[in-house]
XYZ file of C-alpha atoms in Angstrom:
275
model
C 50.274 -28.915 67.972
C 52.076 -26.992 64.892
C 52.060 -30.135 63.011
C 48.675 -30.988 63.587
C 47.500 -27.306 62.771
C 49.355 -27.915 59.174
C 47.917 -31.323 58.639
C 44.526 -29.426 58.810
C 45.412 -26.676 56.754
C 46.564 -28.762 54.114
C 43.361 -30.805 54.177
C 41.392 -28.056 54.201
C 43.336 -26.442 51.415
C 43.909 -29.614 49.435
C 40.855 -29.251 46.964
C 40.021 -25.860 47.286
C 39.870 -23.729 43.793
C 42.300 -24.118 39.872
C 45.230 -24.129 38.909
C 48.555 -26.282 39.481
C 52.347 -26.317 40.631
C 54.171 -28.666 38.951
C 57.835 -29.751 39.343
C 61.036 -30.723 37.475
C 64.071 -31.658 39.115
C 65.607 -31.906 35.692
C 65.138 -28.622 33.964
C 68.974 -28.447 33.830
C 72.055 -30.042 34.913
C 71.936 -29.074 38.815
C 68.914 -26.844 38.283
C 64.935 -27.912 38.613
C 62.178 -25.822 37.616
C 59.022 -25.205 39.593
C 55.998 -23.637 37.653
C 53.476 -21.712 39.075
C 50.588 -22.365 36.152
C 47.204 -20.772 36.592
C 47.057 -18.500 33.633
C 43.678 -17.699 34.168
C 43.589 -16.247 37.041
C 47.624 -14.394 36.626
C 49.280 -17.427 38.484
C 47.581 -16.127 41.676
C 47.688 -18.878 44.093
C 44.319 -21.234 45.070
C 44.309 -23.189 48.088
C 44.841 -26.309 45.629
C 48.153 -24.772 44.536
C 49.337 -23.681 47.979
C 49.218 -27.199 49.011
C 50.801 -28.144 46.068
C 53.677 -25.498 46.198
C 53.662 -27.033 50.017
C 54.420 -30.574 49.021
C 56.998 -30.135 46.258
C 59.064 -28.325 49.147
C 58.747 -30.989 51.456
C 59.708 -33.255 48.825
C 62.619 -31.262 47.853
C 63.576 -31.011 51.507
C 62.837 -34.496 52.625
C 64.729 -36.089 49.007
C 67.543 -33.862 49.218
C 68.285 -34.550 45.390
C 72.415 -35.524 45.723
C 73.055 -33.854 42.310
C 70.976 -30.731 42.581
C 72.368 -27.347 43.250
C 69.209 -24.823 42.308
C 65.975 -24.023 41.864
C 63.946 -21.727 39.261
C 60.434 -21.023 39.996
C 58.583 -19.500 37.000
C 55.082 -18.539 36.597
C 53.008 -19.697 33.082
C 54.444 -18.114 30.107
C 52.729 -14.867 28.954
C 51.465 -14.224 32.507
C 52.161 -12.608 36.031
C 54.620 -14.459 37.367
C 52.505 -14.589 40.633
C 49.448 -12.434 41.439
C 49.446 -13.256 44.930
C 45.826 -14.946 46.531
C 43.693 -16.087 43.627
C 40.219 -13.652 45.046
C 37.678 -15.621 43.717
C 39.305 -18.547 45.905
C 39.246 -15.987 48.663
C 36.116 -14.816 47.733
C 34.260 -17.903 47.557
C 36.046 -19.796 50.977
C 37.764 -17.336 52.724
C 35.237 -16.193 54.956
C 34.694 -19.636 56.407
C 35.760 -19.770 60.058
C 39.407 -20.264 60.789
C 40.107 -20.231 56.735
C 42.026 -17.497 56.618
C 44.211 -18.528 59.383
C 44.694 -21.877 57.450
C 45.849 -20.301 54.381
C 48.607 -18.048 56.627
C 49.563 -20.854 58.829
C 50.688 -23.169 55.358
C 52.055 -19.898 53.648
C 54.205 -19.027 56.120
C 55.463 -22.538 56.884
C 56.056 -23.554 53.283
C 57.887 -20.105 52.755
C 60.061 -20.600 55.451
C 60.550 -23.932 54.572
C 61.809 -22.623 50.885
C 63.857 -20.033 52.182
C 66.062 -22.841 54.239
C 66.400 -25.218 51.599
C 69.657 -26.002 50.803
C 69.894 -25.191 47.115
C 70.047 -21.822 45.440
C 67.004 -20.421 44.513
C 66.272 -18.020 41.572
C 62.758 -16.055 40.652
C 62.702 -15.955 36.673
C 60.115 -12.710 36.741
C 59.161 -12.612 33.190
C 55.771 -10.728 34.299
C 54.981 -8.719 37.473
C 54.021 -10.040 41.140
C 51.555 -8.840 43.388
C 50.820 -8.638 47.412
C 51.229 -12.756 47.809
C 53.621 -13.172 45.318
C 55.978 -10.489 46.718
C 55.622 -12.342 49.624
C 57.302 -15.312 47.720
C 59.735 -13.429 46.149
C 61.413 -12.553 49.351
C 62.319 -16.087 49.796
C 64.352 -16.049 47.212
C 68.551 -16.152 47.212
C 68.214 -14.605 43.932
C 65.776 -12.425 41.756
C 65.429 -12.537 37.514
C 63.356 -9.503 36.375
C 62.473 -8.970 32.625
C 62.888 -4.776 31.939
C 59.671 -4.892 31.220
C 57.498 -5.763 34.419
C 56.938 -5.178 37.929
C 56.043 -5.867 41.377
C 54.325 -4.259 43.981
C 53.398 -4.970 47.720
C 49.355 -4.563 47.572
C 49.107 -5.434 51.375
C 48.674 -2.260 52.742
C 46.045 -1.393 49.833
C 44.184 -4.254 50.851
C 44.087 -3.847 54.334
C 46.529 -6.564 55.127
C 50.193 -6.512 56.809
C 52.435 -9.550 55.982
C 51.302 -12.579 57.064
C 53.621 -14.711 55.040
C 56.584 -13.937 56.739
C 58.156 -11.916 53.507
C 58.365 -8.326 55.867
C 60.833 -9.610 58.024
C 62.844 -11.384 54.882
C 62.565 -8.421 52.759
C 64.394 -6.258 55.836
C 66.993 -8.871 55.653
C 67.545 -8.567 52.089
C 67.574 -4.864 51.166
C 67.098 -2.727 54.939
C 64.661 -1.232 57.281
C 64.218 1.865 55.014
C 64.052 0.289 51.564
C 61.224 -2.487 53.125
C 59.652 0.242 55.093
C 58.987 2.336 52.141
C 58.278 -0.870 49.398
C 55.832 -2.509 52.323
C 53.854 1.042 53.740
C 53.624 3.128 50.752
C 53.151 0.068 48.291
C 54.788 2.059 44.888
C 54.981 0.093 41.978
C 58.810 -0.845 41.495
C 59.750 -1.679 37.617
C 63.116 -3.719 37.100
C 65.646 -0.953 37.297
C 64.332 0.300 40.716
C 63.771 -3.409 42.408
C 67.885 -3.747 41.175
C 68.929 0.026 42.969
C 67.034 -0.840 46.124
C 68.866 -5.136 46.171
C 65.954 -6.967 45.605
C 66.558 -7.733 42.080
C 69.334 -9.278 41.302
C 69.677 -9.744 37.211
C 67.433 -7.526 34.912
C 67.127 -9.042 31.536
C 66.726 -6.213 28.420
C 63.645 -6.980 27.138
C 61.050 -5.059 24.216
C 57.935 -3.847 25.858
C 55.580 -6.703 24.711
C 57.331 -8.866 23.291
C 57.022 -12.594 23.744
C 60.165 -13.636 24.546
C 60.578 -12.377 27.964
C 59.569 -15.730 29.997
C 62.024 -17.356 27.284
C 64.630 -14.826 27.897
C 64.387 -14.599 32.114
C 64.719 -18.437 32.287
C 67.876 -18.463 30.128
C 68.886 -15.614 32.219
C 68.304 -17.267 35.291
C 70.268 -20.582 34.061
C 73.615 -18.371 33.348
C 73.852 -16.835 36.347
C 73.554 -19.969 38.083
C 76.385 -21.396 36.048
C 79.003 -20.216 38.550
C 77.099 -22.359 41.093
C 77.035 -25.449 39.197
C 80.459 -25.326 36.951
C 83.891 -24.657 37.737
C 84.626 -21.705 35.339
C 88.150 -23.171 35.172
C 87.335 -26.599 34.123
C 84.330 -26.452 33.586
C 83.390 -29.754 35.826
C 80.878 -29.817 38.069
C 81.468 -27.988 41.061
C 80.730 -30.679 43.896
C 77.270 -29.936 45.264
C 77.304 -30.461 48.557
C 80.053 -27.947 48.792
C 77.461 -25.412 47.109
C 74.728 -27.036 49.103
C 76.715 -26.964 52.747
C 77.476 -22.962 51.665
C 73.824 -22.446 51.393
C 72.878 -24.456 54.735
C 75.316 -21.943 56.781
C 74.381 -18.686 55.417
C 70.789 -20.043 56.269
C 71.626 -20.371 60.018
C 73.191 -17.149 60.387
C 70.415 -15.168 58.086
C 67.058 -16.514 58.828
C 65.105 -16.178 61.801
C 60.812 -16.544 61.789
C 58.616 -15.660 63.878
C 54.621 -16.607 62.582
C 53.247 -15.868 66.081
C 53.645 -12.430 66.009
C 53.115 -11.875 62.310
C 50.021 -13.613 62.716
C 49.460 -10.900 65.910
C 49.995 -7.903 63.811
C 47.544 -9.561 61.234
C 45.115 -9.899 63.747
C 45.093 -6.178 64.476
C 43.513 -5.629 61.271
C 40.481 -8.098 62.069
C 37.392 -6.683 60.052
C 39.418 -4.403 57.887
C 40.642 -6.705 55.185
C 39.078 -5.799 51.690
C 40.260 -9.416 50.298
Protein backbone atom coordinates (compact mmCIF):
# COMPACT_ATOMS: atom_id res chain seq x y z
CA UNK A 1 0.00 0.00 0.00
CA UNK A 2 3.19 2.35 0.84
CA UNK A 3 4.48 1.69 -2.52
CA UNK A 4 1.49 2.35 -4.29
CA UNK A 5 0.85 5.64 -2.20
CA UNK A 6 4.53 6.77 -3.58
CA UNK A 7 3.89 5.72 -7.11
CA UNK A 8 0.99 8.31 -6.88
CA UNK A 9 2.80 10.90 -5.27
CA UNK A 10 5.42 10.84 -7.68
CA UNK A 11 2.94 11.03 -10.55
CA UNK A 12 1.21 13.58 -9.14
CA UNK A 13 4.36 15.48 -8.35
CA UNK A 14 6.18 14.60 -11.55
CA UNK A 15 5.22 17.83 -13.60
CA UNK A 16 4.19 20.05 -11.09
CA UNK A 17 6.07 23.68 -11.05
CA UNK A 18 10.39 24.90 -12.17
CA UNK A 19 13.30 24.19 -11.45
CA UNK A 20 15.71 20.99 -11.58
CA UNK A 21 18.03 18.49 -9.57
CA UNK A 22 20.62 17.34 -11.48
CA UNK A 23 23.35 14.75 -10.70
CA UNK A 24 27.08 13.92 -11.05
CA UNK A 25 28.55 10.90 -9.83
CA UNK A 26 31.85 12.29 -10.98
CA UNK A 27 32.35 15.61 -9.34
CA UNK A 28 35.47 14.05 -7.73
CA UNK A 29 37.35 10.97 -7.28
CA UNK A 30 34.85 9.06 -4.78
CA UNK A 31 32.65 12.14 -4.45
CA UNK A 32 29.34 13.09 -6.74
CA UNK A 33 27.64 16.27 -6.63
CA UNK A 34 23.91 16.79 -6.50
CA UNK A 35 22.59 20.38 -7.34
CA UNK A 36 19.63 21.77 -6.16
CA UNK A 37 19.13 24.60 -9.17
CA UNK A 38 16.09 26.82 -9.05
CA UNK A 39 17.65 30.20 -8.65
CA UNK A 40 14.59 31.87 -9.12
CA UNK A 41 12.71 30.91 -6.69
CA UNK A 42 16.07 30.46 -3.79
CA UNK A 43 16.43 26.66 -4.70
CA UNK A 44 13.08 26.13 -2.89
CA UNK A 45 11.85 22.84 -3.93
CA UNK A 46 8.70 22.32 -6.70
CA UNK A 47 6.97 19.18 -6.89
CA UNK A 48 9.04 18.66 -10.28
CA UNK A 49 12.26 18.78 -8.23
CA UNK A 50 11.06 16.65 -5.32
CA UNK A 51 10.53 13.91 -7.70
CA UNK A 52 13.61 14.54 -9.16
CA UNK A 53 15.68 14.74 -5.85
CA UNK A 54 13.44 11.32 -5.34
CA UNK A 55 14.83 9.49 -8.31
CA UNK A 56 18.53 10.38 -8.19
CA UNK A 57 18.33 8.64 -4.61
CA UNK A 58 16.83 5.67 -5.80
CA UNK A 59 19.30 5.58 -8.42
CA UNK A 60 22.09 6.09 -6.11
CA UNK A 61 20.63 3.42 -3.87
CA UNK A 62 19.55 0.92 -6.42
CA UNK A 63 23.33 1.46 -8.59
CA UNK A 64 25.32 1.38 -5.60
CA UNK A 65 28.26 3.13 -7.59
CA UNK A 66 31.39 0.44 -6.57
CA UNK A 67 33.88 3.38 -6.54
CA UNK A 68 31.90 6.04 -4.76
CA UNK A 69 32.42 7.01 -1.21
CA UNK A 70 30.35 10.59 -0.89
CA UNK A 71 28.00 12.84 -1.75
CA UNK A 72 27.84 16.86 -1.91
CA UNK A 73 24.57 18.40 -2.42
CA UNK A 74 24.83 22.13 -3.31
CA UNK A 75 22.24 24.57 -4.13
CA UNK A 76 22.77 27.12 -7.48
CA UNK A 77 25.63 29.36 -7.00
CA UNK A 78 24.79 32.86 -5.63
CA UNK A 79 21.61 31.50 -4.00
CA UNK A 80 19.95 29.85 -0.83
CA UNK A 81 21.19 26.74 -0.72
CA UNK A 82 17.54 25.49 -0.17
CA UNK A 83 14.51 27.66 0.69
CA UNK A 84 12.44 24.89 1.62
CA UNK A 85 8.69 24.47 -0.43
CA UNK A 86 8.81 26.66 -3.52
CA UNK A 87 5.06 28.79 -2.32
CA UNK A 88 3.94 29.63 -5.51
CA UNK A 89 4.07 25.69 -6.19
CA UNK A 90 2.22 25.46 -2.92
CA UNK A 91 0.23 28.20 -3.66
CA UNK A 92 -0.97 27.30 -6.93
CA UNK A 93 -1.52 23.11 -6.17
CA UNK A 94 -1.34 22.67 -2.73
CA UNK A 95 -4.76 23.05 -1.81
CA UNK A 96 -5.89 20.28 -4.10
CA UNK A 97 -7.24 17.32 -2.12
CA UNK A 98 -4.75 14.88 -0.73
CA UNK A 99 -1.75 17.23 -2.27
CA UNK A 100 -0.30 18.08 0.62
CA UNK A 101 -0.18 14.65 1.93
CA UNK A 102 1.55 13.67 -1.42
CA UNK A 103 4.24 16.10 -1.11
CA UNK A 104 4.96 14.73 2.81
CA UNK A 105 4.54 11.16 1.96
CA UNK A 106 7.65 11.52 -1.01
CA UNK A 107 9.60 13.99 1.36
CA UNK A 108 9.77 11.92 4.03
CA UNK A 109 10.49 8.72 2.09
CA UNK A 110 13.19 10.19 -0.12
CA UNK A 111 14.79 11.78 3.11
CA UNK A 112 14.91 8.73 4.81
CA UNK A 113 16.01 7.07 1.96
CA UNK A 114 19.17 9.69 1.82
CA UNK A 115 19.88 9.47 5.29
CA UNK A 116 20.53 5.43 4.87
CA UNK A 117 22.52 5.56 1.91
CA UNK A 118 25.63 4.12 2.22
CA UNK A 119 28.01 6.91 1.28
CA UNK A 120 28.96 9.97 3.26
CA UNK A 121 27.03 12.81 2.74
CA UNK A 122 28.10 16.52 3.02
CA UNK A 123 25.76 19.91 2.76
CA UNK A 124 28.11 22.60 1.00
CA UNK A 125 25.85 25.69 2.58
CA UNK A 126 27.23 28.51 0.66
CA UNK A 127 23.76 30.47 1.31
CA UNK A 128 21.11 29.97 4.04
CA UNK A 129 18.20 27.21 4.28
CA UNK A 130 14.82 27.60 5.28
CA UNK A 131 11.79 25.42 6.98
CA UNK A 132 12.10 22.49 4.05
CA UNK A 133 15.52 22.78 3.53
CA UNK A 134 16.41 22.40 7.25
CA UNK A 135 14.47 19.55 6.96
CA UNK A 136 17.11 18.23 4.39
CA UNK A 137 19.90 19.28 6.15
CA UNK A 138 19.25 16.96 8.97
CA UNK A 139 19.89 14.12 6.73
CA UNK A 140 23.06 14.90 6.39
CA UNK A 141 26.41 12.92 7.98
CA UNK A 142 28.04 16.15 7.58
CA UNK A 143 27.30 20.00 7.35
CA UNK A 144 29.59 22.87 5.19
CA UNK A 145 28.48 26.39 6.26
CA UNK A 146 30.01 29.56 4.62
CA UNK A 147 30.54 32.35 7.81
CA UNK A 148 28.42 34.22 6.11
CA UNK A 149 24.80 32.60 6.01
CA UNK A 150 22.21 30.91 7.85
CA UNK A 151 19.45 28.65 8.52
CA UNK A 152 16.43 28.71 10.30
CA UNK A 153 13.47 26.26 11.07
CA UNK A 154 10.32 28.45 9.71
CA UNK A 155 7.87 25.55 10.65
CA UNK A 156 6.53 26.77 13.63
CA UNK A 157 6.15 30.40 11.94
CA UNK A 158 4.21 28.85 9.39
CA UNK A 159 2.01 26.87 11.26
CA UNK A 160 3.61 23.59 10.43
CA UNK A 161 5.51 20.85 12.70
CA UNK A 162 7.95 18.54 10.80
CA UNK A 163 6.55 16.52 8.44
CA UNK A 164 9.73 15.49 6.74
CA UNK A 165 11.02 13.50 9.31
CA UNK A 166 14.12 16.11 10.08
CA UNK A 167 12.67 16.64 14.09
CA UNK A 168 13.39 13.33 15.04
CA UNK A 169 16.98 13.39 13.00
CA UNK A 170 17.89 16.70 14.27
CA UNK A 171 17.37 15.15 18.13
CA UNK A 172 19.69 12.51 17.00
CA UNK A 173 22.26 14.77 15.84
CA UNK A 174 22.65 17.59 18.38
CA UNK A 175 19.88 16.64 21.61
CA UNK A 176 16.45 17.12 22.89
CA UNK A 177 17.30 20.67 24.15
CA UNK A 178 19.34 22.05 21.25
CA UNK A 179 16.29 20.65 18.63
CA UNK A 180 13.71 21.73 21.07
CA UNK A 181 14.85 25.23 21.12
CA UNK A 182 16.12 25.41 17.04
CA UNK A 183 12.49 23.62 16.09
CA UNK A 184 9.88 25.74 18.78
CA UNK A 185 11.39 29.06 18.98
CA UNK A 186 12.66 29.04 15.24
CA UNK A 187 15.91 31.72 15.92
CA UNK A 188 17.93 32.34 13.11
CA UNK A 189 21.31 30.34 13.67
CA UNK A 190 24.45 31.95 11.61
CA UNK A 191 27.54 29.51 11.10
CA UNK A 192 29.29 29.90 14.40
CA UNK A 193 26.11 29.02 16.43
CA UNK A 194 24.84 25.93 14.02
CA UNK A 195 28.87 24.66 14.83
CA UNK A 196 28.42 25.28 19.07
CA UNK A 197 25.05 23.56 19.06
CA UNK A 198 26.71 20.10 16.40
CA UNK A 199 24.83 20.70 13.52
CA UNK A 200 27.48 22.26 11.55
CA UNK A 201 30.24 20.57 11.07
CA UNK A 202 33.01 22.81 8.97
CA UNK A 203 32.50 26.67 8.79
CA UNK A 204 34.37 28.11 5.93
CA UNK A 205 35.79 32.03 6.60
CA UNK A 206 34.15 33.81 4.17
CA UNK A 207 33.76 38.07 3.33
CA UNK A 208 30.22 39.15 3.80
CA UNK A 209 29.19 39.25 0.07
CA UNK A 210 31.56 38.07 -1.60
CA UNK A 211 31.23 35.67 -4.48
CA UNK A 212 33.30 33.08 -3.69
CA UNK A 213 31.50 31.42 -0.97
CA UNK A 214 29.64 28.53 -3.11
CA UNK A 215 33.32 28.20 -4.66
CA UNK A 216 34.89 28.13 -1.33
CA UNK A 217 32.14 25.63 0.67
CA UNK A 218 32.50 23.04 -2.17
CA UNK A 219 36.31 23.00 -1.91
CA UNK A 220 35.70 22.89 1.71
CA UNK A 221 33.47 20.15 1.56
CA UNK A 222 35.95 18.06 -0.85
CA UNK A 223 38.93 18.33 1.92
CA UNK A 224 37.22 17.19 4.60
CA UNK A 225 36.10 14.30 2.78
CA UNK A 226 39.66 13.47 1.85
CA UNK A 227 40.16 11.35 4.97
CA UNK A 228 37.23 9.27 3.66
CA UNK A 229 38.48 8.67 0.32
CA UNK A 230 42.56 8.65 0.76
CA UNK A 231 44.77 6.97 3.02
CA UNK A 232 46.65 9.98 4.56
CA UNK A 233 49.63 7.60 4.73
CA UNK A 234 49.80 6.59 1.20
CA UNK A 235 47.73 8.40 -0.13
CA UNK A 236 45.80 5.37 -2.11
CA UNK A 237 42.45 5.02 -2.14
CA UNK A 238 41.01 3.89 0.91
CA UNK A 239 38.85 0.76 -0.23
CA UNK A 240 35.24 1.89 -0.39
CA UNK A 241 33.30 -0.59 0.70
CA UNK A 242 35.22 -0.49 3.91
CA UNK A 243 34.04 3.33 4.12
CA UNK A 244 30.75 2.29 2.65
CA UNK A 245 30.12 -0.95 5.16
CA UNK A 246 31.17 1.82 8.15
CA UNK A 247 28.40 3.98 6.98
CA UNK A 248 25.74 1.02 6.53
CA UNK A 249 26.31 0.08 10.44
CA UNK A 250 26.22 3.36 12.03
CA UNK A 251 22.92 3.63 9.91
CA UNK A 252 21.33 0.60 11.69
CA UNK A 253 22.19 1.59 15.05
CA UNK A 254 21.27 5.56 14.47
CA UNK A 255 18.22 5.79 12.39
CA UNK A 256 14.85 4.94 13.24
CA UNK A 257 11.47 6.69 11.23
CA UNK A 258 8.41 6.86 12.01
CA UNK A 259 6.07 8.96 9.07
CA UNK A 260 2.82 7.75 10.70
CA UNK A 261 3.00 9.69 13.57
CA UNK A 262 4.79 12.69 12.11
CA UNK A 263 2.17 12.79 9.68
CA UNK A 264 -0.35 12.59 13.07
CA UNK A 265 1.19 15.53 14.71
CA UNK A 266 0.89 17.33 11.24
CA UNK A 267 -2.55 16.59 11.15
CA UNK A 268 -3.20 18.37 14.43
CA UNK A 269 -2.55 21.52 12.78
CA UNK A 270 -5.31 20.90 9.97
CA UNK A 271 -6.62 24.48 8.94
CA UNK A 272 -3.82 26.34 10.57
CA UNK A 273 -1.10 26.16 8.00
CA UNK A 274 -0.28 29.71 6.50
CA UNK A 275 1.70 27.89 3.46
Amino acid sequence: MAADTLATAVAKLRSLGDGSVQYDPNYAPGIGLITIDNPERQNAFSGKMMVEFYEIVVQIEQQDPRDMVALIVTGSAKKAFCAGLDLSFAQEHLRSPGMASHVNHLMHNTLSKFARLPMITVASMAGPALGGGTELLTAFDYICMASTTFLRFVQTRMGVSSPWGGARRLVNRIGRKHALLLLGSAPKVDAHMAKQVGLADVVVEVARGSADAYEACLKGSVTFLKGFIFDERTNERVTPGAVRGMKKLVVRADLEQDEAFDASVLAELAGLSKI
